[in-house]
Amino acid sequence: MDANFGGGTYGDTASSRAAGLHEDVERTREEGSTAGGEAAEELVSRSGDRWSSAYTAREYEGLRRTLDGEYVGVGISVRRERDAQGPPSVSVARVAPGSPAARAGVQRGDRLRAVDGEDVTGHPVTDVVARLRGSEAGGRSAEPSPLGSTVDLELERDGRRWEQTLRRARLSTDAVTVERMGPTVTRIKVSSFTKGAARQIREAVDRVPPGTGLLLDLRGNSGGLVNEAVTAASVFLKGGLVATYEQHGTQRALYADAHPGAATDGRAGQPLVVLVDGGTMSAAELLTGALQDRGRAVVVGSRTFGKGSVQMPRKLPDGSVAELTVGHYATPSGRSLDGEGITPDLPIDEPGNAAARARTVLSGLEPRS
């Protein structure tokens, strides 16, 4: 059964779906017969859980499909930004390369103030996502508008506001990209843990010449499927504990695969640096914490987001789905991620210097046996 690791960033891109533990929806007993998604809304409202979410049946199914890596949208991932002076604002967490948003010049960090003329400040990110996708019923359905429809955005950057009309397109997500950074360093950028991401990471590492340092770039990675993050850990670890978590009061553990390849082909011994920032969330934090605790990697960058709670989806009689927090993850050493994040081994205040410092760190590491 696939699993998702809750995250604070969502978007109309496949890379941004990061809420809930199990991808398969748990079927529950009869709890009432409200219609139109109201059952989930009521349950979430009563919970008082800041990470909980309510979805109509079509919305939840649509969000699950985005994990397959193909979607209709404009290429924007969004997240809520804490604001001590007012309600949380919505900012652009990532812009998919080659997307309508990228071609229009939208940038990470831009504030999203309104969608189709409606102020989205303080709105749940799931609602903002649905509006970006062009859903029916005021944004609550996950069924996207026809390909080629438009959406009007009001954006803000450095105090300047402007309006931008974008046309939705069919896009695909490349969760993993590989770049040679000189003869001795290969950077593997993972934007999210969607289906197949771990396989892509393994294939990328397989192509790296022995002795080459690996830079695993998880900056801006909003999370995704837990099993993908755990399988990715298996690329770098010779088996062993990746994380523990609680489910309905029962302690459970996640382990890296101890298959022969990881122990014999050099993957588990190559020098490794993990690059993180405040946009590194959930499943990406789980992987980072495991590699750091196990002494497998040096972590460089800024403190990660700190999202380590576990959500379980519950399908209600009207077909709606409520996701409620049932526990929290911990790293192999027992560190809690939720609200804490991960402190890098080498903190970097200036984001522009992080990659260069990471390369310097890699140059000083010897291959590990």
Short mmCIF file of N, CA and C in Angstrom, two decimals, residues 87-214:
data_model
loop_
_atom_site.label_atom_id
_atom_site.label_comp_id
_atom_site.label_asym_id
_atom_site.label_seq_id
_atom_site.Cartn_x
_atom_site.Cartn_y
_atom_site.Cartn_z
N PRO A 87 -3.68 36.91 8.77
CA PRO A 87 -3.88 35.52 8.37
C PRO A 87 -2.74 35.03 7.49
N PRO A 88 -2.49 33.72 7.47
CA PRO A 88 -1.40 33.19 6.64
C PRO A 88 -1.60 33.56 5.17
N SER A 89 -0.53 33.95 4.53
CA SER A 89 -0.60 34.27 3.11
C SER A 89 -0.22 33.05 2.29
N VAL A 90 -0.47 33.12 1.00
CA VAL A 90 -0.17 32.02 0.08
C VAL A 90 0.95 32.47 -0.84
N SER A 91 2.00 31.68 -0.91
CA SER A 91 3.12 32.03 -1.77
C SER A 91 3.42 30.91 -2.75
N VAL A 92 4.14 31.25 -3.80
CA VAL A 92 4.55 30.27 -4.82
C VAL A 92 5.75 29.51 -4.30
N ALA A 93 5.61 28.20 -4.13
CA ALA A 93 6.70 27.37 -3.62
C ALA A 93 7.59 26.85 -4.75
N ARG A 94 6.99 26.64 -5.91
CA ARG A 94 7.75 26.10 -7.04
C ARG A 94 7.02 26.41 -8.33
N VAL A 95 7.79 26.65 -9.38
CA VAL A 95 7.24 26.85 -10.72
C VAL A 95 7.83 25.78 -11.62
N ALA A 96 6.97 24.98 -12.23
CA ALA A 96 7.44 23.90 -13.08
C ALA A 96 8.11 24.45 -14.33
N PRO A 97 9.32 24.01 -14.63
CA PRO A 97 10.01 24.48 -15.83
C PRO A 97 9.18 24.22 -17.09
N GLY A 98 9.14 25.22 -17.97
CA GLY A 98 8.43 25.08 -19.23
C GLY A 98 6.93 25.20 -19.14
N SER A 99 6.41 25.46 -17.94
CA SER A 99 4.97 25.57 -17.74
C SER A 99 4.46 26.95 -18.13
N PRO A 100 3.14 27.13 -18.26
CA PRO A 100 2.60 28.46 -18.54
C PRO A 100 3.05 29.50 -17.51
N ALA A 101 3.12 29.11 -16.24
CA ALA A 101 3.56 30.05 -15.21
C ALA A 101 5.01 30.45 -15.41
N ALA A 102 5.86 29.48 -15.76
CA ALA A 102 7.27 29.78 -15.99
C ALA A 102 7.45 30.71 -17.18
N ARG A 103 6.69 30.45 -18.26
CA ARG A 103 6.81 31.30 -19.45
C ARG A 103 6.33 32.72 -19.18
N ALA A 104 5.41 32.87 -18.21
CA ALA A 104 4.89 34.20 -17.88
C ALA A 104 5.78 34.93 -16.88
N GLY A 105 6.82 34.28 -16.38
CA GLY A 105 7.75 34.95 -15.47
C GLY A 105 7.39 34.84 -14.00
N VAL A 106 6.43 33.99 -13.65
CA VAL A 106 6.11 33.78 -12.24
C VAL A 106 7.31 33.11 -11.58
N GLN A 107 7.64 33.54 -10.35
CA GLN A 107 8.82 33.04 -9.67
C GLN A 107 8.49 32.49 -8.30
N ARG A 108 9.34 31.58 -7.85
CA ARG A 108 9.22 31.08 -6.49
C ARG A 108 9.34 32.26 -5.52
N GLY A 109 8.48 32.27 -4.51
CA GLY A 109 8.49 33.35 -3.53
C GLY A 109 7.47 34.43 -3.81
N ASP A 110 6.93 34.49 -5.03
CA ASP A 110 5.86 35.45 -5.32
C ASP A 110 4.66 35.15 -4.43
N ARG A 111 4.01 36.19 -3.94
CA ARG A 111 2.79 36.02 -3.16
C ARG A 111 1.59 35.93 -4.09
N LEU A 112 0.75 34.94 -3.85
CA LEU A 112 -0.48 34.78 -4.63
C LEU A 112 -1.61 35.40 -3.84
N ARG A 113 -2.13 36.53 -4.33
CA ARG A 113 -3.13 37.27 -3.58
C ARG A 113 -4.55 36.90 -3.97
N ALA A 114 -4.79 36.60 -5.24
CA ALA A 114 -6.16 36.30 -5.67
C ALA A 114 -6.12 35.37 -6.87
N VAL A 115 -7.17 34.55 -6.99
CA VAL A 115 -7.36 33.66 -8.13
C VAL A 115 -8.75 33.93 -8.69
N ASP A 116 -8.78 34.30 -9.97
CA ASP A 116 -10.05 34.64 -10.63
C ASP A 116 -10.84 35.68 -9.83
N GLY A 117 -10.10 36.67 -9.33
CA GLY A 117 -10.74 37.80 -8.66
C GLY A 117 -11.09 37.58 -7.20
N GLU A 118 -10.88 36.38 -6.67
CA GLU A 118 -11.21 36.11 -5.27
C GLU A 118 -9.95 36.07 -4.42
N ASP A 119 -9.93 36.87 -3.35
CA ASP A 119 -8.80 36.91 -2.44
C ASP A 119 -8.60 35.53 -1.82
N VAL A 120 -7.36 35.01 -1.87
CA VAL A 120 -7.09 33.68 -1.31
C VAL A 120 -6.27 33.74 -0.03
N THR A 121 -6.02 34.95 0.48
CA THR A 121 -5.29 35.08 1.74
C THR A 121 -6.04 34.35 2.85
N GLY A 122 -5.35 33.48 3.54
CA GLY A 122 -5.96 32.74 4.62
C GLY A 122 -6.73 31.51 4.19
N HIS A 123 -6.90 31.31 2.87
CA HIS A 123 -7.64 30.13 2.39
C HIS A 123 -6.80 28.87 2.59
N PRO A 124 -7.43 27.72 2.80
CA PRO A 124 -6.69 26.46 2.83
C PRO A 124 -5.99 26.24 1.50
N VAL A 125 -4.81 25.67 1.54
CA VAL A 125 -4.07 25.48 0.30
C VAL A 125 -4.81 24.54 -0.65
N THR A 126 -5.59 23.61 -0.09
CA THR A 126 -6.34 22.71 -0.96
C THR A 126 -7.36 23.47 -1.79
N ASP A 127 -7.94 24.53 -1.21
CA ASP A 127 -8.90 25.34 -1.94
C ASP A 127 -8.19 26.14 -3.03
N VAL A 128 -7.01 26.68 -2.71
CA VAL A 128 -6.24 27.44 -3.70
C VAL A 128 -5.84 26.53 -4.85
N VAL A 129 -5.42 25.31 -4.51
CA VAL A 129 -5.03 24.34 -5.53
C VAL A 129 -6.18 24.07 -6.49
N ALA A 130 -7.36 23.84 -5.92
CA ALA A 130 -8.52 23.53 -6.75
C ALA A 130 -8.84 24.69 -7.68
N ARG A 131 -8.69 25.91 -7.20
CA ARG A 131 -8.96 27.08 -8.05
C ARG A 131 -7.93 27.19 -9.16
N LEU A 132 -6.68 26.89 -8.87
CA LEU A 132 -5.65 26.92 -9.90
C LEU A 132 -5.93 25.86 -10.97
N ARG A 133 -6.42 24.73 -10.53
CA ARG A 133 -6.73 23.66 -11.47
C ARG A 133 -7.99 23.95 -12.27
N GLY A 134 -8.83 24.85 -11.77
CA GLY A 134 -10.04 25.20 -12.50
C GLY A 134 -11.18 24.28 -12.22
N SER A 135 -11.31 23.85 -10.95
CA SER A 135 -12.34 22.90 -10.61
C SER A 135 -13.71 23.51 -10.62
N GLU A 136 -14.70 22.63 -10.68
CA GLU A 136 -16.09 23.07 -10.64
C GLU A 136 -16.50 23.37 -9.21
N ALA A 137 -17.69 23.88 -9.05
CA ALA A 137 -18.29 24.10 -7.73
C ALA A 137 -17.43 24.97 -6.85
N GLY A 138 -16.93 26.08 -7.43
CA GLY A 138 -16.18 27.02 -6.63
C GLY A 138 -14.84 26.49 -6.15
N GLY A 139 -14.31 25.51 -6.85
CA GLY A 139 -12.99 25.03 -6.50
C GLY A 139 -12.99 23.80 -5.62
N ARG A 140 -14.12 23.21 -5.27
CA ARG A 140 -14.11 22.08 -4.37
C ARG A 140 -14.03 20.74 -5.09
N SER A 141 -14.24 20.72 -6.38
CA SER A 141 -14.12 19.45 -7.11
C SER A 141 -12.75 19.35 -7.72
N ALA A 142 -12.23 18.12 -7.82
CA ALA A 142 -10.91 17.94 -8.39
C ALA A 142 -10.95 17.70 -9.89
N GLU A 143 -12.12 17.69 -10.48
CA GLU A 143 -12.21 17.49 -11.92
C GLU A 143 -11.79 18.77 -12.61
N PRO A 144 -10.66 18.77 -13.33
CA PRO A 144 -10.16 20.01 -13.90
C PRO A 144 -11.03 20.54 -15.03
N SER A 145 -10.95 21.84 -15.24
CA SER A 145 -11.62 22.46 -16.36
C SER A 145 -10.99 21.95 -17.66
N PRO A 146 -11.67 22.14 -18.78
CA PRO A 146 -11.10 21.65 -20.04
C PRO A 146 -9.72 22.23 -20.31
N LEU A 147 -8.93 21.43 -20.96
CA LEU A 147 -7.60 21.85 -21.36
C LEU A 147 -7.69 23.15 -22.16
N GLY A 148 -6.83 24.10 -21.84
CA GLY A 148 -6.82 25.36 -22.56
C GLY A 148 -7.63 26.47 -21.92
N SER A 149 -8.34 26.18 -20.82
CA SER A 149 -9.08 27.23 -20.13
C SER A 149 -8.10 28.16 -19.43
N THR A 150 -8.55 29.35 -19.04
CA THR A 150 -7.67 30.35 -18.46
C THR A 150 -7.99 30.59 -16.99
N VAL A 151 -6.99 31.11 -16.27
CA VAL A 151 -7.15 31.49 -14.88
C VAL A 151 -6.44 32.82 -14.68
N ASP A 152 -7.09 33.73 -13.96
CA ASP A 152 -6.53 35.05 -13.70
C ASP A 152 -5.93 35.08 -12.30
N LEU A 153 -4.67 35.45 -12.21
CA LEU A 153 -3.97 35.50 -10.93
C LEU A 153 -3.60 36.94 -10.59
N GLU A 154 -3.66 37.26 -9.30
CA GLU A 154 -3.10 38.50 -8.80
C GLU A 154 -1.90 38.14 -7.95
N LEU A 155 -0.74 38.64 -8.33
CA LEU A 155 0.53 38.29 -7.69
C LEU A 155 1.20 39.51 -7.10
N GLU A 156 2.11 39.26 -6.18
CA GLU A 156 2.87 40.35 -5.56
C GLU A 156 4.32 39.93 -5.38
N ARG A 157 5.22 40.85 -5.72
CA ARG A 157 6.65 40.62 -5.55
C ARG A 157 7.33 41.92 -5.17
N ASP A 158 8.02 41.93 -4.05
CA ASP A 158 8.74 43.13 -3.58
C ASP A 158 7.83 44.35 -3.52
N GLY A 159 6.60 44.14 -3.04
CA GLY A 159 5.68 45.25 -2.87
C GLY A 159 4.93 45.65 -4.12
N ARG A 160 5.24 45.04 -5.27
CA ARG A 160 4.57 45.37 -6.53
C ARG A 160 3.53 44.31 -6.83
N ARG A 161 2.31 44.73 -7.13
CA ARG A 161 1.23 43.81 -7.48
C ARG A 161 0.94 43.89 -8.98
N TRP A 162 0.59 42.76 -9.55
CA TRP A 162 0.20 42.75 -10.95
C TRP A 162 -0.74 41.57 -11.20
N GLU A 163 -1.45 41.64 -12.33
CA GLU A 163 -2.36 40.57 -12.71
C GLU A 163 -1.78 39.80 -13.89
N GLN A 164 -2.03 38.50 -13.89
CA GLN A 164 -1.49 37.64 -14.93
C GLN A 164 -2.54 36.61 -15.31
N THR A 165 -2.81 36.50 -16.61
CA THR A 165 -3.73 35.48 -17.10
C THR A 165 -2.92 34.33 -17.68
N LEU A 166 -3.19 33.11 -17.18
CA LEU A 166 -2.47 31.93 -17.64
C LEU A 166 -3.45 30.93 -18.24
N ARG A 167 -3.00 30.22 -19.24
CA ARG A 167 -3.84 29.22 -19.90
C ARG A 167 -3.39 27.83 -19.45
N ARG A 168 -4.32 27.03 -18.95
CA ARG A 168 -3.99 25.70 -18.46
C ARG A 168 -3.53 24.79 -19.60
N ALA A 169 -2.53 23.97 -19.27
CA ALA A 169 -1.96 23.06 -20.27
C ALA A 169 -1.77 21.68 -19.64
N ARG A 170 -1.59 20.68 -20.47
CA ARG A 170 -1.28 19.35 -19.96
C ARG A 170 0.22 19.27 -19.74
N LEU A 171 0.59 18.98 -18.52
CA LEU A 171 2.00 19.01 -18.13
C LEU A 171 2.39 17.67 -17.53
N SER A 172 3.67 17.40 -17.57
CA SER A 172 4.19 16.21 -16.89
C SER A 172 5.27 16.65 -15.92
N THR A 173 5.40 15.89 -14.85
CA THR A 173 6.36 16.24 -13.82
C THR A 173 7.59 15.36 -13.91
N ASP A 174 8.73 15.99 -14.01
CA ASP A 174 9.99 15.28 -13.93
C ASP A 174 10.48 15.46 -12.50
N ALA A 175 10.22 14.48 -11.66
CA ALA A 175 10.54 14.63 -10.24
C ALA A 175 12.05 14.62 -9.99
N VAL A 176 12.80 14.00 -10.88
CA VAL A 176 14.24 13.85 -10.67
C VAL A 176 15.00 14.36 -11.90
N THR A 177 15.92 15.27 -11.67
CA THR A 177 16.80 15.75 -12.74
C THR A 177 18.25 15.58 -12.30
N VAL A 178 19.12 15.33 -13.26
CA VAL A 178 20.52 15.03 -12.97
C VAL A 178 21.41 16.02 -13.70
N GLU A 179 22.44 16.50 -13.01
CA GLU A 179 23.36 17.49 -13.59
C GLU A 179 24.78 17.17 -13.13
N ARG A 180 25.69 17.09 -14.09
CA ARG A 180 27.11 16.95 -13.74
C ARG A 180 27.66 18.31 -13.39
N MET A 181 28.25 18.43 -12.23
CA MET A 181 28.83 19.69 -11.76
C MET A 181 30.34 19.55 -11.72
N GLY A 182 30.92 19.29 -12.87
CA GLY A 182 32.35 19.04 -12.92
C GLY A 182 32.63 17.56 -12.94
N PRO A 183 33.89 17.17 -13.02
CA PRO A 183 34.25 15.75 -13.19
C PRO A 183 34.04 14.91 -11.94
N THR A 184 33.90 15.53 -10.76
CA THR A 184 33.85 14.74 -9.53
C THR A 184 32.54 14.89 -8.75
N VAL A 185 31.59 15.67 -9.25
CA VAL A 185 30.35 15.91 -8.52
C VAL A 185 29.16 15.77 -9.46
N THR A 186 28.15 15.01 -9.03
CA THR A 186 26.89 14.90 -9.75
C THR A 186 25.77 15.35 -8.83
N ARG A 187 24.94 16.26 -9.30
CA ARG A 187 23.81 16.74 -8.52
C ARG A 187 22.55 16.02 -8.97
N ILE A 188 21.82 15.45 -8.01
CA ILE A 188 20.53 14.81 -8.27
C ILE A 188 19.47 15.64 -7.57
N LYS A 189 18.68 16.35 -8.35
CA LYS A 189 17.65 17.23 -7.82
C LYS A 189 16.33 16.46 -7.79
N VAL A 190 15.72 16.37 -6.60
CA VAL A 190 14.44 15.68 -6.44
C VAL A 190 13.40 16.71 -6.02
N SER A 191 12.46 17.00 -6.90
CA SER A 191 11.46 18.03 -6.61
C SER A 191 10.34 17.50 -5.74
N SER A 192 10.10 16.17 -5.77
CA SER A 192 9.03 15.58 -4.96
C SER A 192 9.16 14.07 -5.03
N PHE A 193 8.49 13.41 -4.10
CA PHE A 193 8.51 11.94 -4.08
C PHE A 193 7.21 11.40 -4.65
N THR A 194 7.02 11.63 -5.94
CA THR A 194 5.88 11.06 -6.65
C THR A 194 6.24 9.63 -7.05
N LYS A 195 5.26 8.93 -7.61
CA LYS A 195 5.50 7.54 -8.00
C LYS A 195 6.66 7.45 -8.98
N GLY A 196 7.57 6.55 -8.71
CA GLY A 196 8.70 6.34 -9.60
C GLY A 196 9.91 7.17 -9.27
N ALA A 197 9.81 8.10 -8.31
CA ALA A 197 10.95 8.97 -7.99
C ALA A 197 12.15 8.17 -7.50
N ALA A 198 11.90 7.20 -6.62
CA ALA A 198 13.01 6.41 -6.09
C ALA A 198 13.71 5.63 -7.20
N ARG A 199 12.93 5.08 -8.13
CA ARG A 199 13.53 4.36 -9.26
C ARG A 199 14.41 5.30 -10.09
N GLN A 200 13.93 6.52 -10.31
CA GLN A 200 14.72 7.49 -11.06
C GLN A 200 16.01 7.85 -10.33
N ILE A 201 15.93 7.96 -9.00
CA ILE A 201 17.13 8.24 -8.22
C ILE A 201 18.13 7.11 -8.35
N ARG A 202 17.62 5.86 -8.23
CA ARG A 202 18.51 4.71 -8.34
C ARG A 202 19.17 4.67 -9.71
N GLU A 203 18.40 4.90 -10.77
CA GLU A 203 18.96 4.88 -12.11
C GLU A 203 20.00 5.98 -12.29
N ALA A 204 19.74 7.15 -11.70
CA ALA A 204 20.70 8.25 -11.80
C ALA A 204 22.01 7.90 -11.10
N VAL A 205 21.91 7.31 -9.91
CA VAL A 205 23.11 6.94 -9.16
C VAL A 205 23.86 5.83 -9.87
N ASP A 206 23.14 4.91 -10.49
CA ASP A 206 23.78 3.82 -11.23
C ASP A 206 24.67 4.35 -12.35
N ARG A 207 24.32 5.50 -12.91
CA ARG A 207 25.08 6.05 -14.03
C ARG A 207 26.28 6.88 -13.58
N VAL A 208 26.40 7.12 -12.27
CA VAL A 208 27.49 7.95 -11.76
C VAL A 208 28.77 7.11 -11.67
N PRO A 209 29.88 7.59 -12.23
CA PRO A 209 31.13 6.83 -12.15
C PRO A 209 31.57 6.63 -10.70
N PRO A 210 32.19 5.52 -10.38
CA PRO A 210 32.69 5.29 -9.02
C PRO A 210 33.61 6.42 -8.57
N GLY A 211 33.50 6.80 -7.31
CA GLY A 211 34.34 7.85 -6.77
C GLY A 211 33.77 9.24 -6.94
N THR A 212 32.68 9.36 -7.70
CA THR A 212 32.04 10.67 -7.90
C THR A 212 31.20 11.02 -6.68
N GLY A 213 31.33 12.25 -6.22
CA GLY A 213 30.53 12.71 -5.10
C GLY A 213 29.10 12.99 -5.53
N LEU A 214 28.16 12.70 -4.65
CA LEU A 214 26.74 12.89 -4.95
C LEU A 214 26.18 14.05 -4.14
#
